[in-house]
PDB file of C-alpha atoms in Angstrom:
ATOM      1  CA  UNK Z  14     -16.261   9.084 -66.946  1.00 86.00           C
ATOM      2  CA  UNK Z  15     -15.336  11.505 -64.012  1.00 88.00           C
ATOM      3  CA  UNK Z  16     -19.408  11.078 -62.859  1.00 89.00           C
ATOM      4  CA  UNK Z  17     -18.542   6.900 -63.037  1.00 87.00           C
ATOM      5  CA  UNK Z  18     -14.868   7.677 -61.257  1.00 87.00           C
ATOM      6  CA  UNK Z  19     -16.022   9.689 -58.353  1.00 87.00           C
ATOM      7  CA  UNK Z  20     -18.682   7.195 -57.760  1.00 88.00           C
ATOM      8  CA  UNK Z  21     -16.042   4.113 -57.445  1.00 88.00           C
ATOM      9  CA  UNK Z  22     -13.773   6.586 -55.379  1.00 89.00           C
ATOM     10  CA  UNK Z  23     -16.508   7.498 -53.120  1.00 88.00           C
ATOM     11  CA  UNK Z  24     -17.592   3.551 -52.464  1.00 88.00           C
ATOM     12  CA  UNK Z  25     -14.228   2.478 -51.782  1.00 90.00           C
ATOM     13  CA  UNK Z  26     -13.857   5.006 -49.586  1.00 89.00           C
ATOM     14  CA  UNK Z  27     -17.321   4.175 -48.015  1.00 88.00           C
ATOM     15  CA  UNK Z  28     -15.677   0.758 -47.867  1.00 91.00           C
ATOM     16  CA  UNK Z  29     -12.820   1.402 -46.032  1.00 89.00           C
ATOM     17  CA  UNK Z  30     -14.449   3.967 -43.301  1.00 89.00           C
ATOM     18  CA  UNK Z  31     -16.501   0.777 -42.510  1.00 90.00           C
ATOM     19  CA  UNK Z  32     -13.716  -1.809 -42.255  1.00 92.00           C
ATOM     20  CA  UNK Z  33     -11.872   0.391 -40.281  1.00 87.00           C
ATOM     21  CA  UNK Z  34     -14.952   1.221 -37.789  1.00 87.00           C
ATOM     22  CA  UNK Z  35     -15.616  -2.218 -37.671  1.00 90.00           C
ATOM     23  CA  UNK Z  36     -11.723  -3.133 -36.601  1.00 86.00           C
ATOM     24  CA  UNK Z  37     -11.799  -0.034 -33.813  1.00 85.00           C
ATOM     25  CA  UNK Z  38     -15.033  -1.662 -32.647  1.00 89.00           C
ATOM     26  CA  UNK Z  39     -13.317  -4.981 -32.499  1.00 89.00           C
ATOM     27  CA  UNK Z  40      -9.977  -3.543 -30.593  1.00 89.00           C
ATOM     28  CA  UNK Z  41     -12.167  -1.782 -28.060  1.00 91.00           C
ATOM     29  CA  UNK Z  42     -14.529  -4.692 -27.490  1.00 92.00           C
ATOM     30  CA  UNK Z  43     -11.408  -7.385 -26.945  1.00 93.00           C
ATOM     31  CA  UNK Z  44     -10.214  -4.773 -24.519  1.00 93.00           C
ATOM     32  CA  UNK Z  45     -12.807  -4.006 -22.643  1.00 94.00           C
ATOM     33  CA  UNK Z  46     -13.086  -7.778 -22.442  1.00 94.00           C
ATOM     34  CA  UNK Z  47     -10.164  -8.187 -20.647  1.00 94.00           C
ATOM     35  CA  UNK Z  48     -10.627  -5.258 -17.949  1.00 95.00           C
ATOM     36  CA  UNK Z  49     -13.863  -7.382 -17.094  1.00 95.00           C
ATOM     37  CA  UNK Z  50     -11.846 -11.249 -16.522  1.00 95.00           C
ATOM     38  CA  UNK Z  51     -12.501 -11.627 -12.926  1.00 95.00           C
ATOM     39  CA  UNK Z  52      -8.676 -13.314 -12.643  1.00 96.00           C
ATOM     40  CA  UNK Z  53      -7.082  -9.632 -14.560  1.00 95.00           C
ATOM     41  CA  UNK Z  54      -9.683  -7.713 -12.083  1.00 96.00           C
ATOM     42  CA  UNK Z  55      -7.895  -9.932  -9.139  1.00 95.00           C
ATOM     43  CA  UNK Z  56      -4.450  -9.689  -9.952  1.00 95.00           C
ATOM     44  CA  UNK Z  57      -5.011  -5.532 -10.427  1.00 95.00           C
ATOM     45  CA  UNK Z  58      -6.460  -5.306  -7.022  1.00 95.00           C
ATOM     46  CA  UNK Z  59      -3.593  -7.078  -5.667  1.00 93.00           C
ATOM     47  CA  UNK Z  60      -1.415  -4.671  -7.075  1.00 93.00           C
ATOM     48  CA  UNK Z  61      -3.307  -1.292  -6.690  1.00 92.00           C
ATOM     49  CA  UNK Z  62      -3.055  -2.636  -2.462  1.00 90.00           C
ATOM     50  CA  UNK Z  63       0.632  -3.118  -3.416  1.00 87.00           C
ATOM     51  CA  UNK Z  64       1.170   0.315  -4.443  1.00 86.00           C
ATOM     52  CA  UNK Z  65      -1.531   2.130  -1.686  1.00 83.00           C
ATOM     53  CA  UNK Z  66       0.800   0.402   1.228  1.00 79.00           C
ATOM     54  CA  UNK Z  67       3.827   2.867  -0.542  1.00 66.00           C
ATOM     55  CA  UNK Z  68       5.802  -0.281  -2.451  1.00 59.00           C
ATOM     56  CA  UNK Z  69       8.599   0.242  -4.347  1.00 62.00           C
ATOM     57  CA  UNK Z  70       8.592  -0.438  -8.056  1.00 67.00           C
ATOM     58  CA  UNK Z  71      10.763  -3.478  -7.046  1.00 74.00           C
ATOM     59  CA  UNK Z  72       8.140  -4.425  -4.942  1.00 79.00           C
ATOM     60  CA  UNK Z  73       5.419  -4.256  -7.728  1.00 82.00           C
ATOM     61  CA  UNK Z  74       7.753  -5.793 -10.696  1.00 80.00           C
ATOM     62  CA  UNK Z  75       8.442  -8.843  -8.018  1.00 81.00           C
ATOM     63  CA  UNK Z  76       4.616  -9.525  -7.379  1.00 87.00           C
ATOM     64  CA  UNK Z  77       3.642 -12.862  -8.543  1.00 90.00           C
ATOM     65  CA  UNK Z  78       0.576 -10.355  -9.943  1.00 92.00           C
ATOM     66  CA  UNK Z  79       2.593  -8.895 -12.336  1.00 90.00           C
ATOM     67  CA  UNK Z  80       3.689 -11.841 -13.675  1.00 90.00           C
ATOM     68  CA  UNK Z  81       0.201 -13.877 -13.783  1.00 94.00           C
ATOM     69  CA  UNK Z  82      -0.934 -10.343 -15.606  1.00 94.00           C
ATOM     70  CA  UNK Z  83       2.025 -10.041 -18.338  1.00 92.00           C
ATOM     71  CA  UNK Z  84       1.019 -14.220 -18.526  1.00 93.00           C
ATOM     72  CA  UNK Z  85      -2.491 -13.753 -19.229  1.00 94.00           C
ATOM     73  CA  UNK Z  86      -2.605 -10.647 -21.499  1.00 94.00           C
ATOM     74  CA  UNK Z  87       0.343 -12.820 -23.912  1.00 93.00           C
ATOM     75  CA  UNK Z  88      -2.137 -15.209 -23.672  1.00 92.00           C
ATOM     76  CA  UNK Z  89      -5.006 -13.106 -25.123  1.00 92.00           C
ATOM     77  CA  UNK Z  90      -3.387 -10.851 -27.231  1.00 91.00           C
ATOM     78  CA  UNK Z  91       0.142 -12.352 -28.375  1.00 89.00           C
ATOM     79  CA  UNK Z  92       4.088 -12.091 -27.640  1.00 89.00           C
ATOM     80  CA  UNK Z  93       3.931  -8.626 -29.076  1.00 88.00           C
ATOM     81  CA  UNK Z  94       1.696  -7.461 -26.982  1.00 90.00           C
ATOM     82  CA  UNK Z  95       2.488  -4.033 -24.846  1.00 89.00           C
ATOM     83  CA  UNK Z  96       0.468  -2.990 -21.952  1.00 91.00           C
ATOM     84  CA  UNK Z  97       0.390  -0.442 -18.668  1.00 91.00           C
ATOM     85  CA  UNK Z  98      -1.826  -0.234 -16.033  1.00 94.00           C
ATOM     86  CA  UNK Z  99      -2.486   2.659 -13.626  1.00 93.00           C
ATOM     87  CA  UNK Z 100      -4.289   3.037 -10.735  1.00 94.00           C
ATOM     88  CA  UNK Z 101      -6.878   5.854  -9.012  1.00 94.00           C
ATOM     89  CA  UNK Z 102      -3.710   7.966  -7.678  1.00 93.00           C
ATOM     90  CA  UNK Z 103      -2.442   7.962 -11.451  1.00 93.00           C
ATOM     91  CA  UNK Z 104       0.802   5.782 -10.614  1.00 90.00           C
ATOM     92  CA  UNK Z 105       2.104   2.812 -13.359  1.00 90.00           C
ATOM     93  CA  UNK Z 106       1.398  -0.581 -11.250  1.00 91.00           C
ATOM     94  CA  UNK Z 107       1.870  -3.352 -13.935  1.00 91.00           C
ATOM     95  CA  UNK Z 108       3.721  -2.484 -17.428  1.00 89.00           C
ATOM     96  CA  UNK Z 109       4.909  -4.435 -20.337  1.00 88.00           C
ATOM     97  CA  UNK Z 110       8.619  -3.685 -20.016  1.00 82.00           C
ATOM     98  CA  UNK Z 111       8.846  -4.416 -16.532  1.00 65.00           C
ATOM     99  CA  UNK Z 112      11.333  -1.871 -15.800  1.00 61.00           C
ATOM    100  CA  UNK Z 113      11.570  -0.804 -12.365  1.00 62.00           C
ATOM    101  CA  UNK Z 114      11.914   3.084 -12.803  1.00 72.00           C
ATOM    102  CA  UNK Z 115       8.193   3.078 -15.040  1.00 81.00           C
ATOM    103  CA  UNK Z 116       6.398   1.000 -11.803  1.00 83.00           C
ATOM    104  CA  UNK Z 117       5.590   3.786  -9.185  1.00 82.00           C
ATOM    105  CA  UNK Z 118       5.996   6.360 -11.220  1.00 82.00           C
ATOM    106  CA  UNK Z 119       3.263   9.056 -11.718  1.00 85.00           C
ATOM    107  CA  UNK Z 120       1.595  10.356 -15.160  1.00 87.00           C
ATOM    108  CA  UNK Z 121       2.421  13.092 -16.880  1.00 85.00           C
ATOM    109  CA  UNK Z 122      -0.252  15.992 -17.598  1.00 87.00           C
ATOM    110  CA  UNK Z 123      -1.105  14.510 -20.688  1.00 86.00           C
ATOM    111  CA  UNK Z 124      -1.275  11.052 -19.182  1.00 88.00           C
ATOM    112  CA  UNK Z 125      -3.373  12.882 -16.047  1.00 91.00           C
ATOM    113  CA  UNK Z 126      -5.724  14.127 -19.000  1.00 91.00           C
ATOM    114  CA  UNK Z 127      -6.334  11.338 -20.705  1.00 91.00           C
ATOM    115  CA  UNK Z 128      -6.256   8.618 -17.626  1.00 93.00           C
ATOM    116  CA  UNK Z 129      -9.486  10.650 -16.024  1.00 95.00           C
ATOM    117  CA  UNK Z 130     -11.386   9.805 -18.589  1.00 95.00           C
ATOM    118  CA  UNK Z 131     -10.818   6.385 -18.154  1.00 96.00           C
ATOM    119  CA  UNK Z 132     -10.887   6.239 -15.124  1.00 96.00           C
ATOM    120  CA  UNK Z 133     -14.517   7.817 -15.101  1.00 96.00           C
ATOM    121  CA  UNK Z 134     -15.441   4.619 -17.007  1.00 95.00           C
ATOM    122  CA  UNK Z 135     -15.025   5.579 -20.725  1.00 95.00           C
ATOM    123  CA  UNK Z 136     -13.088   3.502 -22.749  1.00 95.00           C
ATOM    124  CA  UNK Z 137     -10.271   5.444 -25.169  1.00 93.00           C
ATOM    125  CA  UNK Z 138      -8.604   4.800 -28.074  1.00 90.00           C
ATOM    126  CA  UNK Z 139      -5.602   6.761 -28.736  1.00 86.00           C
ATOM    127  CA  UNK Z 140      -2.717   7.024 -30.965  1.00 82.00           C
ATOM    128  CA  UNK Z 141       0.635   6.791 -29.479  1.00 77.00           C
ATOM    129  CA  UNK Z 142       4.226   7.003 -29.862  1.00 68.00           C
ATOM    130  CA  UNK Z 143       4.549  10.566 -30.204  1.00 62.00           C
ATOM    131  CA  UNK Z 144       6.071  13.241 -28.093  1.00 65.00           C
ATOM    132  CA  UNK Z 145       3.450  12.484 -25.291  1.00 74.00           C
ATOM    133  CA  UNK Z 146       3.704   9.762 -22.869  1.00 79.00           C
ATOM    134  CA  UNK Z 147       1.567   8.716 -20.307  1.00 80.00           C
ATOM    135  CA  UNK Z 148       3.894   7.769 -18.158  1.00 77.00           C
ATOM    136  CA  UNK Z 149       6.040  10.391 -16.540  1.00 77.00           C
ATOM    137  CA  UNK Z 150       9.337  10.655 -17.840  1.00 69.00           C
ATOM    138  CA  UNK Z 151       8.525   6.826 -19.575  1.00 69.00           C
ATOM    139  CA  UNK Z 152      11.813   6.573 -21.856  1.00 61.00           C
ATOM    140  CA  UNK Z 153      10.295   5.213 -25.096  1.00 57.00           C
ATOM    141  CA  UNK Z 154      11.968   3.885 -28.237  1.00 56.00           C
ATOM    142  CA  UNK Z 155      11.922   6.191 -30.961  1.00 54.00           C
ATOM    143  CA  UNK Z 156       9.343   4.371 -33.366  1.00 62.00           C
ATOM    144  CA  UNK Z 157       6.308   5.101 -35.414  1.00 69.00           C
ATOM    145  CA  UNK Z 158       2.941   6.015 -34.105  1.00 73.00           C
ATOM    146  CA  UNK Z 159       0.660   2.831 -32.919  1.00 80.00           C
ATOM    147  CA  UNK Z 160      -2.712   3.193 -31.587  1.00 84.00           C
ATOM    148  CA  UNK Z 161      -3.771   1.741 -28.068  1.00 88.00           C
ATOM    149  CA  UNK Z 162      -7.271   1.239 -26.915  1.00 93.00           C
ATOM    150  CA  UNK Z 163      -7.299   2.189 -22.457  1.00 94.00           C
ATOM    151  CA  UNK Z 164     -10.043   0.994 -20.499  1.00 96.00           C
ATOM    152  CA  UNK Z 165     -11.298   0.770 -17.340  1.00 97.00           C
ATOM    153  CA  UNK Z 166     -10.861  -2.129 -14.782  1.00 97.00           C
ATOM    154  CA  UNK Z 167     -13.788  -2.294 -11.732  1.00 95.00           C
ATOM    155  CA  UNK Z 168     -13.875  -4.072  -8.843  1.00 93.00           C
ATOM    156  CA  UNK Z 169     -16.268  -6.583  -7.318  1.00 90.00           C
ATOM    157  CA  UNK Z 170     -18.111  -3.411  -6.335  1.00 92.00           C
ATOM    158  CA  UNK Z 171     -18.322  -2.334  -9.979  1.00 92.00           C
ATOM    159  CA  UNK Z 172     -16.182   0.859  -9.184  1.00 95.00           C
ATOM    160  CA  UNK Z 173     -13.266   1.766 -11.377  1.00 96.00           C
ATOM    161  CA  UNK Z 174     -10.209   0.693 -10.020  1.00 96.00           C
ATOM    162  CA  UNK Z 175      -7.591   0.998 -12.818  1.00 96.00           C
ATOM    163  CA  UNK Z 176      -6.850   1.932 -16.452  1.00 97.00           C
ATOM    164  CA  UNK Z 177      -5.310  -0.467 -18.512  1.00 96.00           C
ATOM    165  CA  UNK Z 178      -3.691   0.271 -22.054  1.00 93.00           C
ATOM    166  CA  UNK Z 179      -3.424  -1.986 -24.533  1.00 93.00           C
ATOM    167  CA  UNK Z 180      -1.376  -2.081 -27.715  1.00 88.00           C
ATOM    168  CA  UNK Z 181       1.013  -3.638 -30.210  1.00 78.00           C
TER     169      UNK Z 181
END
């Protein structure tokens, strides 16, 4: 009986390490897919110039880029969807919330960390929600640990331009 036990424990868990890889695979993969949508590369070029000529995060949150971006990623992923994207210097050019004192801002050294390896073309999935932003600073809602899949965005030169982060 414990022989027969362990054995059903041991293929459920089996089971469940495999659904789980395959959903991680799936997250990543729609991801990635939408760092390579020539329109999302576009719009993200627009804004990393918008930031390079020294804009204010008024400047970026007014961009018709931003919008078309928060327009297209509902679009893909849903109306719960929450998203951020950086650029090379590390600074927040497009996010979810739209909130002025997040766009321009820099990253913190755990964002700084984890953004580089994006940013040298890997593509990350992390949990979030803790104690750690990305974000410098980024005031947060107290709420239970989610996990976001980051990825790069190229440009027409297939050079990493800008991480994006995904989640929700």
């Amino acid at each position: 009986l414990r022989e027969l036990r362990a054995s059903t424990l041991s293929r459920g868990l089996n089971i469940t390490v495999e659904a789980l890889e395959l959903w991680i695979d799936q997250e990543m993969t729609k991801v990635q897919a939408v760092a390579r949508d020539p329109e999302l590369r576009r719009n993200t070029q627009q804004l990393v110039e918008l930031s390079s000529a020294a804009a204010s995060g008024q400047a970026l949150i007014s961009s018709a880029e931003q919008a078309k971006i928060q327009e297209q990623l509902l679009a893909d992923f849903g109306e719960h969807v929450k998203y951020a994207i950086w650029d090379r210097r590390l600074i927040t050019i497009a996010d979810w919330s739209r909130d002025t004192n997040v766009l321009g801002a820099g990253v913190s050294s755990y964002g700084a960390a984890l953004l580089t390896r994006v940013l040298s073309g890997e593509t990350v999935m992390e949990m979030l929600g803790n104690q750690q932003t990305i974000t410098k600073d980024y005031r947060h809602a107290a709420n239970k640990p989610t996990i976001g899949v980051l990825a790069p965005i190229r440009d027409q030169q297939d050079q990493v331009m800008a991480a994006i982060l995904v989640y929700g």
